[in-house]
Amino acid sequence: MATFRIPPVLRTHTNEQVQVTASGSTLGSALEDLFTSFPALRERMIDEDGSLRRFVNVYVDDEDVRTQQGLDTKLDDRSSVIVLPAMAGGAA
Amino acid sequence: MVTEPLGRTTATRFDVSPELWEQLVTLARAEKPKECCGVGIGPVGEVARFHALENVHEEPITRYEISSKDQLRVHLEAEDNGWDVTLVFHSHPATEPYPSATDLALAGWPDAVYAIIGMADPDQPLLRAYRIVDAVITELDVRHP
Ligand SMILES: [Zn+2]
């Protein structure tokens, strides 16, 4: 089971749990497993095209998955996944 | 490793120490006309450490974005100390320090203070602070030197 660290903004969708586990050999399949337990998370993390949302950062073992294989990034039982909403905005 | 939430703060005030005030103003002045950005970490409701971070957005005059690398680094540092992200800071180089529609749409840190410094007049920086939860803005009472 991979471990997922859930940021404050998404904890309303994980019964306030900071850390949850999910199984899957890739990030995408582990997320599917996670969405089975916490369906409201899907919309917050995945866009209409089935890709990771632009302003959600996901790290597998401290490496941004956008610099790895995205949702196809491989996971094993010891993988640790961190989810961080982007810090962005602007005057316009 | 923390496995329980650190708890929500209901503080209605944002007290800025002289050191932090100096850091925020210096950063905003140095980056103008670009937006500057930074993150504060600490125990709930407190900024123990502030990191000025690079604005990596491709339109830095009107937008800001902190790199995913910097975000992870600061997050891990907070976690190592049993802390949380307590401040998300950026500047509005030419406009009022009020959250824009973009700021609201992208505000993903409900437990942090969102502070904006208005630099329309660089000699009179205007600091405002907000809590933004589900796109609802609550303005905080800012005290600074
Ligand atoms: Zn802004």
Short mmCIF file of C-alpha atoms and ligand atoms in Angstrom, two decimals:
data_model
loop_
_atom_site.label_atom_id
_atom_site.label_comp_id
_atom_site.label_asym_id
_atom_site.label_seq_id
_atom_site.Cartn_x
_atom_site.Cartn_y
_atom_site.Cartn_z
CA MET A 1 0.00 0.00 0.00
CA ALA A 2 1.34 3.43 -0.91
CA THR A 3 0.93 6.22 1.61
CA PHE A 4 -0.77 9.48 0.61
CA ARG A 5 -0.33 12.72 2.57
CA ILE A 6 -3.47 14.81 2.23
CA PRO A 7 -3.28 18.63 2.44
CA PRO A 8 -5.69 20.59 4.69
CA VAL A 9 -7.92 21.73 1.82
CA LEU A 10 -8.71 18.15 0.79
CA ARG A 11 -9.16 16.68 4.25
CA THR A 12 -12.88 17.42 4.29
CA HIS A 13 -12.98 14.67 1.66
CA THR A 14 -10.93 12.16 3.68
CA ASN A 15 -12.81 12.40 6.99
CA GLU A 16 -10.09 14.79 8.20
CA GLN A 17 -7.40 12.13 7.80
CA VAL A 18 -3.92 13.51 7.13
CA GLN A 19 -2.58 10.21 5.87
CA VAL A 20 -4.40 7.53 3.88
CA THR A 21 -3.24 4.41 2.04
CA ALA A 22 -4.16 3.04 -1.36
CA SER A 23 -3.01 0.16 -3.52
CA GLY A 24 -2.01 0.22 -7.14
CA SER A 25 1.12 -0.26 -9.20
CA THR A 26 0.89 3.24 -10.67
CA LEU A 27 -0.16 6.61 -9.29
CA GLY A 28 -3.28 6.51 -11.47
CA SER A 29 -4.42 3.10 -10.25
CA ALA A 30 -3.70 3.97 -6.61
CA LEU A 31 -5.74 7.15 -7.03
CA GLU A 32 -8.62 5.09 -8.44
CA ASP A 33 -8.40 2.94 -5.32
CA LEU A 34 -8.39 6.08 -3.17
CA PHE A 35 -11.43 7.52 -5.00
CA THR A 36 -13.35 4.33 -4.18
CA SER A 37 -13.03 5.24 -0.50
CA PHE A 38 -13.18 9.02 -0.98
CA PRO A 39 -15.15 9.76 -4.18
CA ALA A 40 -15.23 13.55 -3.71
CA LEU A 41 -11.44 13.66 -4.08
CA ARG A 42 -11.61 12.79 -7.79
CA GLU A 43 -13.04 16.10 -8.93
CA ARG A 44 -10.50 18.01 -6.85
CA MET A 45 -7.51 16.16 -8.33
CA ILE A 46 -8.45 15.08 -11.86
CA ASP A 47 -9.75 17.31 -14.68
CA GLU A 48 -12.33 16.60 -17.39
CA ASP A 49 -9.63 15.05 -19.61
CA GLY A 50 -8.60 12.58 -16.93
CA SER A 51 -5.31 14.39 -16.26
CA LEU A 52 -3.99 15.74 -13.01
CA ARG A 53 -5.38 19.20 -12.36
CA ARG A 54 -3.01 22.00 -13.33
CA PHE A 55 -2.91 23.53 -9.86
CA VAL A 56 -2.40 20.34 -7.85
CA ASN A 57 1.16 19.17 -7.30
CA VAL A 58 1.72 15.47 -6.68
CA TYR A 59 5.07 14.08 -5.60
CA VAL A 60 6.06 10.42 -5.48
CA ASP A 61 9.02 9.88 -3.19
CA ASP A 62 9.71 13.64 -3.20
CA GLU A 63 9.77 13.96 -6.99
CA ASP A 64 7.06 15.89 -8.88
CA VAL A 65 5.18 13.35 -11.03
CA ARG A 66 5.13 15.90 -13.89
CA THR A 67 8.87 15.29 -14.18
CA GLN A 68 8.22 11.55 -13.98
CA GLN A 69 5.45 9.69 -15.85
CA GLY A 70 2.46 11.61 -14.49
CA LEU A 71 -0.40 9.29 -13.59
CA ASP A 72 1.66 6.38 -15.00
CA THR A 73 4.42 6.94 -12.44
CA LYS A 74 5.20 3.57 -10.84
CA LEU A 75 4.45 2.99 -7.16
CA ASP A 76 5.52 0.25 -4.80
CA ASP A 77 4.49 -0.67 -1.26
CA ARG A 78 6.88 1.83 0.26
CA SER A 79 6.01 4.74 -2.01
CA SER A 80 5.08 7.93 -0.30
CA VAL A 81 2.83 10.33 -2.18
CA ILE A 82 2.48 13.99 -1.20
CA VAL A 83 -0.32 16.13 -2.57
CA LEU A 84 0.07 19.92 -2.38
CA PRO A 85 -2.30 22.48 -3.88
CA ALA A 86 -0.32 25.02 -5.90
CA MET A 87 0.50 28.41 -4.46
CA ALA A 88 -0.41 30.75 -7.25
CA GLY A 89 -2.59 33.68 -8.15
CA GLY A 90 -2.10 37.23 -9.26
CA ALA A 91 -3.49 40.70 -9.65
CA ALA A 92 -5.05 39.92 -13.02
CA MET B 1 5.43 12.19 11.53
CA VAL B 2 2.18 14.03 12.17
CA THR B 3 -0.87 11.96 11.27
CA GLU B 4 -3.51 14.13 12.92
CA PRO B 5 -4.50 17.54 11.60
CA LEU B 6 -2.71 20.38 13.35
CA GLY B 7 -6.00 22.18 13.80
CA ARG B 8 -7.67 25.21 12.36
CA THR B 9 -6.90 28.67 13.50
CA THR B 10 -9.75 31.06 14.08
CA ALA B 11 -7.49 34.07 14.69
CA THR B 12 -8.94 37.30 13.38
CA ARG B 13 -5.66 39.17 13.70
CA PHE B 14 -2.41 38.94 11.80
CA ASP B 15 0.46 40.27 13.87
CA VAL B 16 3.56 41.05 11.83
CA SER B 17 6.86 41.16 13.67
CA PRO B 18 9.37 43.89 12.75
CA GLU B 19 11.63 41.24 11.15
CA LEU B 20 8.83 39.82 9.02
CA TRP B 21 7.62 43.29 8.01
CA GLU B 22 11.12 44.14 6.86
CA GLN B 23 11.37 40.89 4.86
CA LEU B 24 8.01 41.41 3.14
CA VAL B 25 8.59 45.04 2.20
CA THR B 26 12.18 44.48 1.04
CA LEU B 27 11.10 41.56 -1.14
CA ALA B 28 8.15 43.42 -2.68
CA ARG B 29 10.31 46.48 -3.46
CA ALA B 30 13.09 44.38 -4.97
CA GLU B 31 10.76 42.48 -7.28
CA LYS B 32 8.58 45.37 -8.44
CA PRO B 33 7.32 45.67 -11.25
CA LYS B 34 6.98 41.88 -10.90
CA GLU B 35 4.83 40.21 -8.28
CA CYS B 36 6.88 38.69 -5.50
CA CYS B 37 5.88 35.64 -3.47
CA GLY B 38 6.87 33.75 -0.35
CA VAL B 39 5.68 31.29 2.25
CA GLY B 40 5.67 31.35 6.04
CA ILE B 41 5.74 28.22 8.18
CA GLY B 42 5.31 27.69 11.89
CA PRO B 43 3.07 26.37 14.64
CA VAL B 44 -0.65 26.96 14.02
CA GLY B 45 -1.32 30.66 13.55
CA GLU B 46 2.33 31.70 13.75
CA VAL B 47 5.02 32.58 11.21
CA ALA B 48 8.23 31.19 12.69
CA ARG B 49 10.14 31.29 9.41
CA PHE B 50 9.52 33.14 6.15
CA HIS B 51 10.94 32.06 2.81
CA ALA B 52 11.09 34.48 -0.11
CA LEU B 53 10.56 32.28 -3.18
CA GLU B 54 10.97 32.72 -6.89
CA ASN B 55 7.92 33.70 -8.94
CA VAL B 56 8.03 31.19 -11.80
CA HIS B 57 4.84 32.29 -13.59
CA GLU B 58 5.47 33.23 -17.23
CA GLU B 59 3.58 36.53 -16.73
CA PRO B 60 5.16 37.72 -13.47
CA ILE B 61 3.90 41.31 -13.77
CA THR B 62 0.33 40.23 -13.10
CA ARG B 63 0.59 36.66 -11.83
CA TYR B 64 2.59 34.60 -9.40
CA GLU B 65 3.31 30.94 -8.99
CA ILE B 66 5.70 29.20 -6.63
CA SER B 67 7.62 26.32 -8.20
CA SER B 68 6.61 22.81 -7.23
CA LYS B 69 10.20 22.18 -6.07
CA ASP B 70 10.20 25.14 -3.68
CA GLN B 71 6.78 24.18 -2.40
CA LEU B 72 7.91 20.67 -1.58
CA ARG B 73 11.08 21.90 0.10
CA VAL B 74 9.15 24.31 2.34
CA HIS B 75 6.48 21.69 3.06
CA LEU B 76 9.10 19.13 4.16
CA GLU B 77 10.83 21.72 6.33
CA ALA B 78 7.51 22.52 8.02
CA GLU B 79 6.76 18.85 8.54
CA ASP B 80 10.19 18.18 10.04
CA ASN B 81 9.38 20.79 12.69
CA GLY B 82 5.80 19.63 13.27
CA TRP B 83 4.65 22.88 11.65
CA ASP B 84 2.27 23.84 8.90
CA VAL B 85 2.10 26.41 6.14
CA THR B 86 0.81 29.48 7.98
CA LEU B 87 1.36 32.28 5.45
CA VAL B 88 1.05 32.58 1.68
CA PHE B 89 2.35 35.98 0.63
CA HIS B 90 2.46 37.87 -2.66
CA SER B 91 2.49 41.44 -3.91
CA HIS B 92 0.26 43.47 -6.19
CA PRO B 93 2.88 45.81 -7.70
CA ALA B 94 0.41 48.31 -9.14
CA THR B 95 -3.02 47.52 -7.72
CA GLU B 96 -4.94 47.32 -4.45
CA PRO B 97 -3.95 44.50 -2.09
CA TYR B 98 -7.30 42.77 -2.42
CA PRO B 99 -7.60 39.14 -3.63
CA SER B 100 -8.26 39.01 -7.37
CA ALA B 101 -10.58 36.49 -8.99
CA THR B 102 -7.44 34.45 -9.79
CA ASP B 103 -6.25 34.63 -6.20
CA LEU B 104 -9.63 33.37 -5.01
CA ALA B 105 -9.91 30.57 -7.55
CA LEU B 106 -6.44 29.26 -6.67
CA ALA B 107 -6.50 29.69 -2.90
CA GLY B 108 -5.84 26.13 -1.76
CA TRP B 109 -4.60 26.73 1.80
CA PRO B 110 -7.58 27.35 4.10
CA ASP B 111 -5.48 27.23 7.28
CA ALA B 112 -2.97 29.82 6.09
CA VAL B 113 -3.10 33.58 6.17
CA TYR B 114 -3.15 35.00 2.65
CA ALA B 115 -1.27 38.28 2.86
CA ILE B 116 -1.03 40.70 -0.06
CA ILE B 117 1.10 43.80 -0.13
CA GLY B 118 0.05 46.63 -2.43
CA MET B 119 3.04 48.45 -3.94
CA ALA B 120 1.30 51.06 -6.09
CA ASP B 121 3.24 53.56 -3.98
CA PRO B 122 6.49 51.79 -3.03
CA ASP B 123 7.04 54.29 -0.22
CA GLN B 124 3.66 53.44 1.30
CA PRO B 125 3.34 49.65 1.17
CA LEU B 126 -0.18 48.51 2.03
CA LEU B 127 -0.36 45.13 3.73
CA ARG B 128 -3.71 43.32 3.94
CA ALA B 129 -4.37 39.80 5.15
CA TYR B 130 -7.18 37.36 4.59
CA ARG B 131 -8.33 33.89 5.26
CA ILE B 132 -9.77 32.30 2.13
CA VAL B 133 -11.90 29.21 2.63
CA ASP B 134 -13.92 27.81 -0.29
CA ALA B 135 -13.46 31.14 -2.10
CA VAL B 136 -14.99 33.05 0.83
CA ILE B 137 -12.78 35.92 2.00
CA THR B 138 -12.45 37.00 5.62
CA GLU B 139 -10.27 40.05 6.11
CA LEU B 140 -7.98 39.95 9.14
CA ASP B 141 -6.94 42.80 11.36
CA VAL B 142 -3.29 43.42 10.39
CA ARG B 143 -0.87 44.87 12.94
CA HIS B 144 2.56 45.77 11.64
CA PRO B 145 5.34 48.17 12.72
ZN ZN C 1 -3.03 38.62 -6.10
#
